[in-house]
XYZ file of C-alpha atoms in Angstrom:
699
model
C 121.067 189.329 182.949
C 119.181 186.124 183.310
C 120.342 183.959 186.071
C 121.567 180.544 184.721
C 120.506 177.325 186.431
C 123.181 175.230 188.049
C 124.251 172.027 186.063
C 122.782 168.689 187.194
C 125.186 166.447 188.970
C 126.567 163.435 186.926
C 125.010 160.070 187.804
C 127.045 157.985 190.032
C 128.900 155.071 188.356
C 127.480 151.596 189.199
C 129.802 148.892 187.859
C 127.498 146.035 188.773
C 124.456 147.505 187.056
C 126.245 148.446 183.781
C 127.667 144.944 183.448
C 124.261 143.414 183.762
C 122.899 145.706 181.052
C 125.765 144.860 178.759
C 125.226 141.163 179.284
C 121.525 141.530 178.583
C 122.235 143.468 175.409
C 124.700 140.852 174.204
C 122.231 138.097 174.952
C 119.592 139.935 172.923
C 121.952 140.358 170.014
C 122.931 136.714 170.217
C 119.342 135.575 170.229
C 118.649 137.830 167.262
C 121.625 136.424 165.384
C 120.582 132.870 166.164
C 117.064 133.594 164.939
C 118.388 135.178 161.782
C 120.694 132.199 161.183
C 117.861 129.786 161.741
C 115.667 131.708 159.317
C 118.503 131.844 156.773
C 119.259 128.152 157.220
C 115.577 127.288 156.922
C 115.216 129.304 153.701
C 118.340 127.789 152.159
C 117.268 124.304 153.132
C 113.829 124.789 151.609
C 115.288 125.892 148.281
C 115.252 122.860 145.893
C 118.468 124.068 144.248
C 121.829 122.824 145.490
C 123.773 125.517 147.461
C 127.176 124.996 149.051
C 130.482 126.622 150.006
C 134.003 125.111 149.846
C 137.432 126.204 150.976
C 140.406 126.571 148.697
C 141.174 122.841 149.011
C 137.683 121.862 147.820
C 136.412 120.858 151.281
C 132.797 121.563 152.090
C 132.326 124.469 154.493
C 128.556 124.554 154.176
C 125.755 122.922 152.193
C 122.002 123.152 152.209
C 119.790 120.147 152.853
C 119.343 119.440 149.124
C 123.125 118.917 148.810
C 123.273 116.845 152.001
C 120.519 114.465 150.931
C 121.707 114.240 147.310
C 125.121 113.097 148.515
C 123.665 110.411 150.764
C 124.072 112.088 154.166
C 121.604 112.922 156.935
C 123.179 116.049 158.422
C 125.353 118.803 157.102
C 127.934 117.994 159.736
C 128.632 114.672 158.060
C 129.511 116.568 154.857
C 131.669 119.328 156.285
C 135.367 118.907 155.577
C 134.932 116.351 152.782
C 135.695 116.781 149.062
C 133.642 115.617 146.059
C 136.296 113.078 145.189
C 136.082 111.554 148.687
C 132.306 111.444 148.564
C 132.020 110.158 144.963
C 135.100 108.277 143.894
C 135.299 106.996 140.328
C 133.291 109.948 138.959
C 134.159 113.106 137.093
C 134.731 114.946 140.392
C 138.149 116.087 139.209
C 136.481 118.012 136.383
C 134.313 119.878 138.879
C 137.332 120.524 141.128
C 139.230 122.000 138.166
C 136.416 124.445 137.421
C 136.164 125.516 141.080
C 139.938 125.986 141.363
C 139.876 128.191 138.286
C 137.210 130.373 139.911
C 139.298 130.599 143.140
C 142.530 131.413 141.322
C 141.137 133.890 138.785
C 138.388 135.443 140.869
C 136.103 135.157 137.833
C 132.645 133.697 138.217
C 131.567 130.636 136.225
C 127.846 131.037 135.529
C 125.129 128.977 133.785
C 127.187 125.929 132.880
C 125.379 122.638 132.161
C 127.004 119.596 133.744
C 126.081 115.972 134.198
C 125.331 114.888 137.734
C 128.004 112.887 139.557
C 125.371 110.683 141.138
C 122.698 109.045 138.993
C 121.410 110.196 135.623
C 120.639 113.828 135.067
C 121.871 117.319 134.414
C 122.629 120.385 136.557
C 122.851 124.058 135.692
C 125.913 125.211 137.683
C 126.978 128.702 138.812
C 130.126 129.328 140.923
C 131.466 132.572 142.410
C 134.537 133.304 144.608
C 134.043 133.170 148.423
C 135.762 136.184 150.041
C 136.522 137.139 153.657
C 136.018 140.592 155.209
C 139.222 141.830 153.647
C 138.207 140.663 150.168
C 140.645 137.795 150.068
C 139.400 134.693 148.253
C 139.082 131.886 150.747
C 137.016 129.455 148.684
C 134.121 129.113 146.322
C 130.336 129.350 146.592
C 128.290 127.146 144.271
C 124.636 126.966 143.312
C 123.096 124.498 140.920
C 119.627 123.583 139.669
C 118.436 120.212 138.454
C 117.630 120.654 134.740
C 117.200 116.960 133.987
C 113.533 117.400 133.062
C 114.335 120.300 130.765
C 117.207 118.451 129.107
C 114.937 115.425 128.673
C 112.282 117.612 127.090
C 114.906 119.106 124.766
C 116.117 115.616 123.887
C 112.598 114.466 123.097
C 111.891 117.617 121.095
C 115.099 117.142 119.099
C 114.084 113.551 118.360
C 110.610 114.657 117.240
C 112.151 117.376 115.056
C 114.488 114.866 113.447
C 111.588 112.560 112.619
C 109.585 115.430 111.126
C 112.605 116.466 109.044
C 112.890 112.914 107.737
C 109.214 113.043 106.750
C 109.734 116.383 105.018
C 112.779 115.043 103.128
C 110.757 112.053 101.978
C 112.988 109.388 103.535
C 111.998 105.960 102.234
C 109.363 104.476 104.537
C 111.223 101.332 105.627
C 114.327 103.374 106.437
C 112.209 105.906 108.305
C 110.523 103.227 110.431
C 113.843 101.556 111.211
C 115.460 104.863 112.198
C 112.432 105.794 114.327
C 112.621 102.492 116.236
C 116.371 102.838 116.843
C 115.897 106.402 117.991
C 113.183 105.389 120.456
C 115.260 102.493 121.790
C 118.124 104.925 122.437
C 115.808 107.355 124.186
C 114.132 104.584 126.215
C 116.927 102.292 127.376
C 115.724 99.072 128.894
C 112.378 99.153 127.156
C 111.267 97.247 124.086
C 109.852 99.326 121.230
C 107.766 97.956 118.355
C 106.036 99.601 115.383
C 103.239 97.250 114.374
C 101.455 98.133 111.107
C 98.284 96.973 109.403
C 96.821 95.390 112.524
C 99.467 92.650 112.550
C 99.875 91.650 116.192
C 103.471 91.316 117.367
C 104.360 88.345 119.533
C 107.023 88.128 122.216
C 106.126 91.064 124.481
C 104.915 89.613 127.766
C 105.575 92.654 129.942
C 102.960 95.365 130.393
C 103.088 97.806 127.562
C 101.604 101.068 126.454
C 99.982 101.376 123.053
C 99.908 104.553 120.963
C 97.675 104.404 117.863
C 99.225 105.288 114.499
C 96.328 107.124 112.886
C 95.640 107.422 109.175
C 94.598 110.738 107.635
C 91.076 109.481 107.033
C 90.622 108.472 110.657
C 91.367 104.777 110.213
C 94.411 103.077 111.730
C 97.776 102.196 110.244
C 98.709 100.216 113.379
C 100.257 100.972 116.776
C 103.468 102.066 118.488
C 104.071 99.633 121.360
C 106.423 100.469 124.252
C 107.000 98.184 127.228
C 105.989 99.886 130.472
C 108.369 100.714 133.339
C 107.822 102.418 136.634
C 109.374 105.622 135.308
C 107.283 105.698 132.120
C 105.144 108.312 133.785
C 107.910 110.931 133.588
C 106.539 114.279 132.523
C 105.965 114.674 128.790
C 107.058 111.189 127.748
C 103.570 109.894 126.971
C 102.829 113.039 124.986
C 106.117 112.574 123.128
C 105.332 108.967 122.225
C 101.841 109.958 121.079
C 103.462 112.631 118.896
C 105.904 110.085 117.470
C 103.003 107.778 116.622
C 101.295 110.685 114.866
C 104.488 111.484 112.947
C 104.767 107.841 111.871
C 101.185 108.067 110.619
C 102.066 111.186 108.620
C 105.113 109.410 107.160
C 102.987 106.427 106.107
C 100.331 108.722 104.582
C 103.014 110.616 102.693
C 104.642 107.412 101.476
C 101.316 106.082 100.233
C 100.470 109.439 98.646
C 103.821 109.419 96.865
C 103.301 105.827 95.771
C 99.774 106.684 94.602
C 101.015 109.695 92.648
C 103.744 107.596 91.066
C 101.161 104.929 90.230
C 98.695 107.427 88.746
C 101.460 108.952 86.662
C 101.554 105.714 84.698
C 98.164 104.132 85.373
C 94.510 104.855 84.789
C 92.773 105.953 87.996
C 89.500 104.164 87.229
C 90.656 100.729 86.070
C 94.222 100.574 87.399
C 95.473 99.654 83.932
C 98.651 101.197 82.509
C 98.021 104.518 80.802
C 99.439 105.737 77.509
C 102.713 106.871 79.110
C 103.518 103.461 80.566
C 102.226 101.688 77.460
C 104.516 103.686 75.175
C 107.504 102.949 77.390
C 106.850 99.214 77.651
C 105.924 98.898 73.990
C 109.087 100.773 73.083
C 111.115 98.322 75.186
C 109.521 95.377 73.395
C 110.155 96.839 69.967
C 113.756 97.668 70.854
C 114.501 93.944 70.737
C 114.737 93.087 67.040
C 113.432 89.541 67.307
C 110.253 90.633 69.115
C 107.150 90.763 66.947
C 104.049 92.365 68.417
C 100.546 93.293 67.359
C 98.877 96.439 68.665
C 95.090 96.418 68.901
C 93.051 99.589 69.422
C 89.709 98.705 71.072
C 86.721 101.047 71.265
C 83.355 100.176 72.824
C 80.404 100.580 70.468
C 77.741 103.116 71.470
C 79.196 103.529 74.955
C 77.691 107.017 75.149
C 74.236 105.444 75.309
C 75.165 103.749 78.597
C 76.278 107.043 80.130
C 73.247 108.900 78.798
C 70.690 106.304 79.858
C 72.125 104.897 83.109
C 74.477 107.643 84.224
C 78.250 108.012 84.429
C 78.542 105.814 87.530
C 77.132 102.884 85.538
C 79.431 103.774 82.650
C 82.446 103.707 84.974
C 81.381 100.327 86.356
C 81.072 98.972 82.831
C 84.574 100.200 81.968
C 85.993 98.401 85.009
C 84.231 95.195 83.987
C 85.552 95.483 80.431
C 89.076 96.183 81.711
C 88.941 93.063 83.897
C 87.687 90.905 81.019
C 90.388 92.078 78.627
C 93.060 91.530 81.290
C 91.763 88.031 81.972
C 91.929 87.142 78.271
C 95.472 88.516 77.923
C 96.425 86.415 80.956
C 99.793 88.106 81.443
C 100.883 87.436 77.841
C 100.805 91.028 76.641
C 99.915 94.538 77.755
C 96.528 96.127 78.408
C 96.111 99.890 78.636
C 93.192 102.284 78.959
C 94.031 105.515 77.225
C 90.854 107.430 77.985
C 87.100 107.285 77.652
C 86.040 103.878 76.331
C 89.285 103.264 74.421
C 91.752 100.488 75.244
C 95.007 99.379 73.656
C 96.178 95.762 73.792
C 99.691 94.690 72.880
C 100.052 91.025 71.948
C 103.426 89.391 71.513
C 102.881 87.706 68.172
C 105.554 84.968 68.292
C 104.611 84.008 64.749
C 100.924 83.497 65.599
C 97.944 85.262 64.077
C 96.602 87.733 66.715
C 93.057 87.679 65.310
C 91.852 84.565 67.205
C 92.949 86.083 70.500
C 91.298 89.383 69.603
C 88.064 87.590 68.739
C 88.128 86.000 72.191
C 88.579 89.459 73.690
C 85.668 90.793 71.629
C 83.503 87.850 72.707
C 84.436 88.405 76.355
C 83.525 92.081 76.144
C 80.191 91.235 74.515
C 79.095 88.942 77.344
C 76.138 90.468 79.183
C 76.765 92.042 82.572
C 74.428 93.292 85.273
C 74.876 96.826 86.591
C 72.422 98.152 89.181
C 69.912 95.529 88.175
C 70.130 96.326 84.471
C 71.538 93.790 82.017
C 73.978 95.454 79.647
C 75.534 93.978 76.533
C 78.114 96.026 74.671
C 80.135 95.165 71.596
C 83.436 96.624 70.468
C 85.336 97.634 67.350
C 89.005 96.673 67.025
C 91.760 97.947 64.790
C 95.039 95.998 64.557
C 98.547 96.798 63.332
C 101.542 94.431 63.289
C 105.187 95.330 63.872
C 106.224 92.907 61.121
C 104.367 94.860 58.457
C 103.167 98.187 59.785
C 106.064 99.812 61.614
C 108.632 99.316 64.366
C 107.952 102.578 66.265
C 105.401 102.506 69.088
C 103.718 105.721 67.953
C 103.468 104.459 64.376
C 101.888 101.147 65.391
C 99.338 102.838 67.665
C 98.464 105.373 64.967
C 98.006 102.611 62.374
C 95.848 100.565 64.751
C 93.782 103.690 65.371
C 93.222 104.109 61.630
C 92.134 100.488 61.358
C 89.748 101.031 64.281
C 87.985 103.878 62.525
C 87.647 101.751 59.423
C 86.020 99.031 61.586
C 83.583 101.571 63.021
C 82.786 102.956 59.582
C 82.052 99.415 58.445
C 79.243 99.131 60.975
C 81.024 98.457 64.280
C 81.362 95.141 66.132
C 84.204 94.193 63.815
C 87.970 93.613 63.742
C 89.905 95.427 61.032
C 93.542 94.856 60.113
C 95.509 97.921 59.042
C 96.358 98.325 55.351
C 98.616 100.887 53.627
C 95.542 102.230 51.829
C 94.224 103.410 55.190
C 97.363 105.454 55.730
C 96.955 107.047 52.332
C 93.315 107.823 53.097
C 94.361 109.343 56.430
C 97.036 111.420 54.746
C 94.495 112.632 52.215
C 92.103 113.466 55.048
C 94.751 115.509 56.859
C 95.510 117.416 53.685
C 91.815 118.077 53.140
C 91.455 119.316 56.722
C 94.359 121.708 56.158
C 92.701 122.843 52.946
C 89.417 123.333 54.790
C 91.018 125.476 57.480
C 92.677 127.559 54.786
C 89.370 127.829 52.941
C 87.683 129.227 56.054
C 90.508 131.727 56.575
C 90.451 132.801 52.907
C 86.636 132.612 52.450
C 86.668 130.135 49.569
C 82.943 129.457 50.032
C 79.885 130.506 48.100
C 76.185 129.779 48.270
C 73.877 128.014 45.883
C 70.144 128.279 46.390
C 67.328 125.794 45.840
C 63.861 127.291 45.377
C 60.820 125.769 47.041
C 57.592 125.468 45.028
C 54.155 126.213 46.431
C 52.042 123.258 45.252
C 48.684 125.022 44.930
C 49.952 128.088 42.974
C 53.090 126.685 41.366
C 55.044 129.748 42.461
C 58.150 130.151 44.631
C 57.365 130.008 48.357
C 60.904 130.073 49.703
C 64.589 129.464 49.025
C 67.083 127.253 50.886
C 70.719 128.407 51.086
C 73.248 125.625 50.412
C 76.992 125.930 50.997
C 79.584 125.122 48.311
C 83.384 125.094 48.512
C 85.160 126.711 45.590
C 88.550 124.994 45.882
C 91.353 126.797 43.966
C 92.549 123.546 42.340
C 89.767 120.992 42.780
C 86.972 123.326 41.770
C 83.475 123.157 43.269
C 83.328 120.638 46.132
C 80.030 119.184 47.370
C 79.032 119.614 51.035
C 78.910 115.812 51.351
C 82.716 115.806 51.061
C 83.620 118.559 53.507
C 80.730 118.929 55.993
C 81.683 115.715 57.894
C 85.247 117.049 58.177
C 83.924 120.384 59.370
C 81.836 118.666 62.048
C 84.774 116.514 63.138
C 87.146 119.476 63.437
C 84.657 121.956 64.881
C 84.884 124.216 61.812
C 81.175 123.639 61.285
C 80.406 126.537 63.650
C 82.421 128.986 61.544
C 80.915 127.590 58.352
C 77.437 128.033 59.806
C 78.177 131.669 60.504
C 79.479 132.092 56.957
C 76.253 130.643 55.483
C 74.085 132.785 57.749
C 75.915 135.980 56.899
C 76.106 135.319 53.131
C 72.426 134.265 52.932
C 71.218 137.418 54.701
C 73.394 139.663 52.527
C 72.294 137.928 49.306
C 68.593 138.280 50.137
C 69.189 141.926 50.977
C 70.904 142.371 47.591
C 67.935 140.816 45.742
C 65.542 143.085 47.600
C 67.668 146.130 46.841
C 67.599 145.201 43.146
C 63.801 145.281 43.186
C 63.121 141.540 43.343
C 60.189 140.361 45.447
C 60.683 139.392 49.058
C 61.136 135.678 49.637
C 61.746 133.611 52.745
C 65.392 132.448 53.090
C 65.970 129.091 54.833
C 69.373 128.471 56.458
C 70.426 125.163 58.023
C 71.751 125.233 61.588
C 74.087 122.375 62.569
C 73.860 120.596 65.911
C 77.170 122.078 67.068
C 76.110 125.570 66.016
C 72.722 125.226 67.733
C 74.383 124.360 71.049
C 76.601 127.440 70.941
C 75.341 129.974 73.537
C 76.301 132.770 71.122
C 73.944 131.596 68.335
C 71.144 134.141 69.029
C 73.705 136.938 69.113
C 75.236 135.727 65.820
C 71.811 135.644 64.155
C 71.004 139.117 65.440
C 74.362 140.399 64.149
C 73.794 138.909 60.659
C 70.329 140.489 60.470
C 71.655 143.827 61.654
C 74.622 143.835 59.274
C 72.398 143.094 56.277
C 69.443 145.227 57.374
C 67.176 142.238 56.683
C 63.681 141.899 58.121
C 63.889 138.955 60.616
C 60.551 137.640 59.313
C 62.289 136.734 56.029
C 64.847 134.450 57.729
C 64.004 130.827 58.558
C 66.367 128.605 60.547
C 66.156 124.874 59.804
C 66.884 122.483 62.687
C 67.124 118.706 62.408
C 64.556 116.686 64.314
C 67.204 114.435 65.893
C 69.020 117.519 67.191
C 66.105 119.004 69.109
C 65.109 115.599 70.491
C 68.487 115.129 72.210
C 67.563 117.678 74.867
C 63.953 118.782 74.522
C 63.952 121.315 77.366
C 67.230 122.864 76.259
C 66.075 122.963 72.625
C 62.827 124.719 73.540
C 64.707 127.351 75.548
C 67.151 128.042 72.698
C 64.337 128.104 70.084
C 62.434 130.645 72.129
C 65.527 132.835 72.262
C 65.677 132.743 68.472
C 61.947 133.332 68.064
C 62.258 136.519 70.102
C 64.495 137.863 67.331
C 61.525 137.587 64.933
C 62.868 134.738 62.781
C 60.860 131.598 61.953
C 61.908 128.034 62.762
C 61.386 124.777 60.924
C 62.291 121.123 61.443
C 64.390 119.589 58.687
C 64.418 115.835 57.946
C 61.163 115.381 59.846
C 60.207 111.780 60.575
C 63.721 110.589 61.396
C 64.036 111.885 64.945
C 61.275 110.001 66.759
C 59.454 113.060 68.061
C 55.949 112.539 69.376
C 52.887 114.728 69.135
C 53.238 115.632 72.804
C 56.757 116.970 72.283
C 56.247 118.420 68.807
C 53.500 120.753 69.995
C 55.890 122.288 72.519
C 58.292 123.595 69.873
C 57.742 127.178 68.589
C 57.794 126.125 64.902
C 56.432 127.518 61.628
C 57.170 124.611 59.241
C 58.157 120.972 59.110
C 60.052 119.429 56.203
C 59.392 115.776 55.326
C 62.644 113.870 54.966
C 63.545 112.738 51.437
C 63.805 109.116 52.623
C 59.989 108.977 52.765
C 59.578 110.549 49.302
C 62.063 108.508 47.254
C 59.956 105.337 46.896
C 56.589 107.063 46.368
C 54.307 105.878 44.812
C 55.847 102.423 44.928
C 55.958 102.060 48.716
C 52.566 102.160 50.491
C 54.281 102.472 53.863
C 56.124 105.649 52.860
C 52.910 107.038 51.398
C 51.058 106.373 54.654
C 53.821 108.005 56.727
C 53.927 111.038 54.438
C 50.155 111.479 54.605
C 50.298 111.214 58.399
C 53.054 113.842 58.645
C 51.065 116.272 56.481
C 47.962 115.746 58.618
C 49.980 116.119 61.815
C 51.581 119.356 60.615
C 48.256 120.900 59.659
C 46.719 119.818 62.974
C 49.449 121.811 64.715
C 48.916 124.734 62.296
C 52.299 124.186 60.660
C 53.205 124.538 56.988
C 54.485 121.248 55.539
C 57.117 121.002 52.801
C 58.613 117.867 51.252
C 62.205 117.605 50.041
C 63.803 115.391 47.407
C 60.861 115.481 44.998
C 62.078 114.297 41.589
C 59.004 112.906 39.754
C 55.590 114.157 38.743
C 54.038 111.164 40.493
C 55.611 112.220 43.752
C 54.401 115.786 43.294
C 50.890 114.594 42.437
C 50.723 112.447 45.558
C 51.875 115.368 47.722
C 49.176 117.553 46.186
C 46.564 114.904 47.047
C 47.711 114.794 50.697
C 47.444 118.583 50.996
C 51.221 119.154 51.370
C 51.911 122.896 51.060
C 55.225 122.935 49.145
C 58.133 120.881 47.915
C 61.686 121.250 46.737
C 63.744 118.970 44.557
C 65.127 118.387 41.106
C 61.605 118.255 39.658
C 61.282 121.984 40.251
C 64.907 123.179 40.309
C 68.373 122.051 41.256
C 70.475 124.242 43.588
C 71.477 127.290 41.516
C 73.929 130.193 41.751
C 72.592 133.492 43.035
C 72.363 135.015 39.531
C 70.099 132.221 38.260
C 67.874 132.481 41.311
C 67.598 136.201 40.631
C 66.254 135.429 37.158
C 63.709 133.007 38.614
C 62.546 135.570 41.139
C 62.241 138.222 38.455
C 59.768 136.081 36.538
C 57.837 134.623 39.439
C 55.261 135.722 41.913
C 56.450 134.798 45.393
C 53.807 133.058 47.431
C 53.687 133.866 51.117
C 51.828 131.132 52.880
C 50.264 132.587 55.995
C 48.800 130.593 58.852
C 47.558 131.556 62.263
C 50.593 132.273 64.412
C 51.294 129.872 67.263
C 52.444 131.309 70.568
C 56.201 131.324 71.085
């Protein structure tokens, strides 16, 4: 067995030494506790929040430096043992005491409650919990609070801004909005003067320093300023930004108000001249006519040849002229009537008759309009046509009077313009007849009540047929055969001329194909193309379709264009003519000599023939001037390698003169009137068709 060592002897007890160690240890612990307390006190005192503890009677047991200073003390010792009511009498301290007592009695915490400060203006976010001893017994309350004045102020300002924006969105009337905005700002800024100064009108009476916030307009200009007297606390965080935002909101409200007013104005007024439009005119005229004793005259005014101003000087000059005319009419009316622009160059004037003849006043208006005016350095003089209807004789309804004045206006324009025409019942009957004829014409197009007659063209040198012109006729079920002179103007006015042109083109191609199929000789078919039809982008496609449907050789189709038409837009006309030439058809100018074309422009057109207008043929041989013009046209045509044909030839003398000039062909009653297809077939069967060939000009 191993021999065990003997146990060490126990140290001897030294009472003096152990006491010293114990004292040293206690001193160390005390120093550590003091240091910890100092650190804890320092941390609590550096926290900006308010932290405190109270006993069950509401007396302060402890408070950090923020609480001490906020309550007007220098040291915490001065605060200990006091209650809120003792420190701040005449405040809502009892409300705070009630909350703290509830926490003590119930043991339930009261967290995140917003309360007004007892001292000064402001808000606190309060949290309170029970204070317990080591046994858990509640001996008081611990409170912590944070100053949320800045946040509450920001929320207040944001709520005010939101309210103003909502008022803008609701469309609150501007004066009410501005008044409410000023009251709101005065409530938010007690002790300061607030002014909203608009349209650069300086406000008097503010002698104190003030801050100015511009009220900007949408376009960058200024509506005015928001003026706020300055105080030492005006620099509080966010207030300047808030006031700048309010000024911006006021600007938005003013813009919206003016937009709304502008929209309301434009709903009843002409944007260019500011005159009442048709809507406002009808309402005011209706009000006048509603009073039985009122007698009024309605005048429809239309400027003569206004399109020439737009075409020659541009639309800006045309607009300026309309404003000048509007001002002159208004000046002549002088508040004793109504003036309205209803569109384009058309005006309506309502004159309260009062037993007087309106014509003298209308003549003064016409004279005023006709006075020369200078626009962009150009002197312009424009006349007008006026149609008048009176409520005493021509109707008591506003729409009826305007319609009757409109009818009288068109009669004035038909009479040569620059005239005043009073409405008569015969005009209404003519208008009614016109409407019926338009309805008939639309029905005729839908039911294909049209047929073609054909006028042959005679080759002067051989005496044979050189071509045929297709002419449209209307076979009315009741009225019989109607001349183009009666329905073509209506077709042009209503736009039906395009459909009629397609009908002629299709029927002419099919008829020529039928003659060819029956063994008759080939002949060139001339078809007139109206101005409206020529401008249609689909014209080349329509021509190609007619040729395809009939199986006709394009070389046998000739399209006749009026000289005035192609001179309206030379470049556009050349482009469209080249499109048609690519189809293989030939082109000619109808009514040549009336459209003021020059040699320099004429040579640009891809033409095959020119047709001398009948107005130059009628007085031959009695008019040397017409003879000279006709000879010149023939020479011009041949110089450009064009075939020349004259229309409207009715006498042998006319034909003889044309032969002397070297004219290639003519058409007219001397040779043949327009004939039905069957009669033309007989002519073709007994005739040799002459094909006049010339060197082809480049397209």
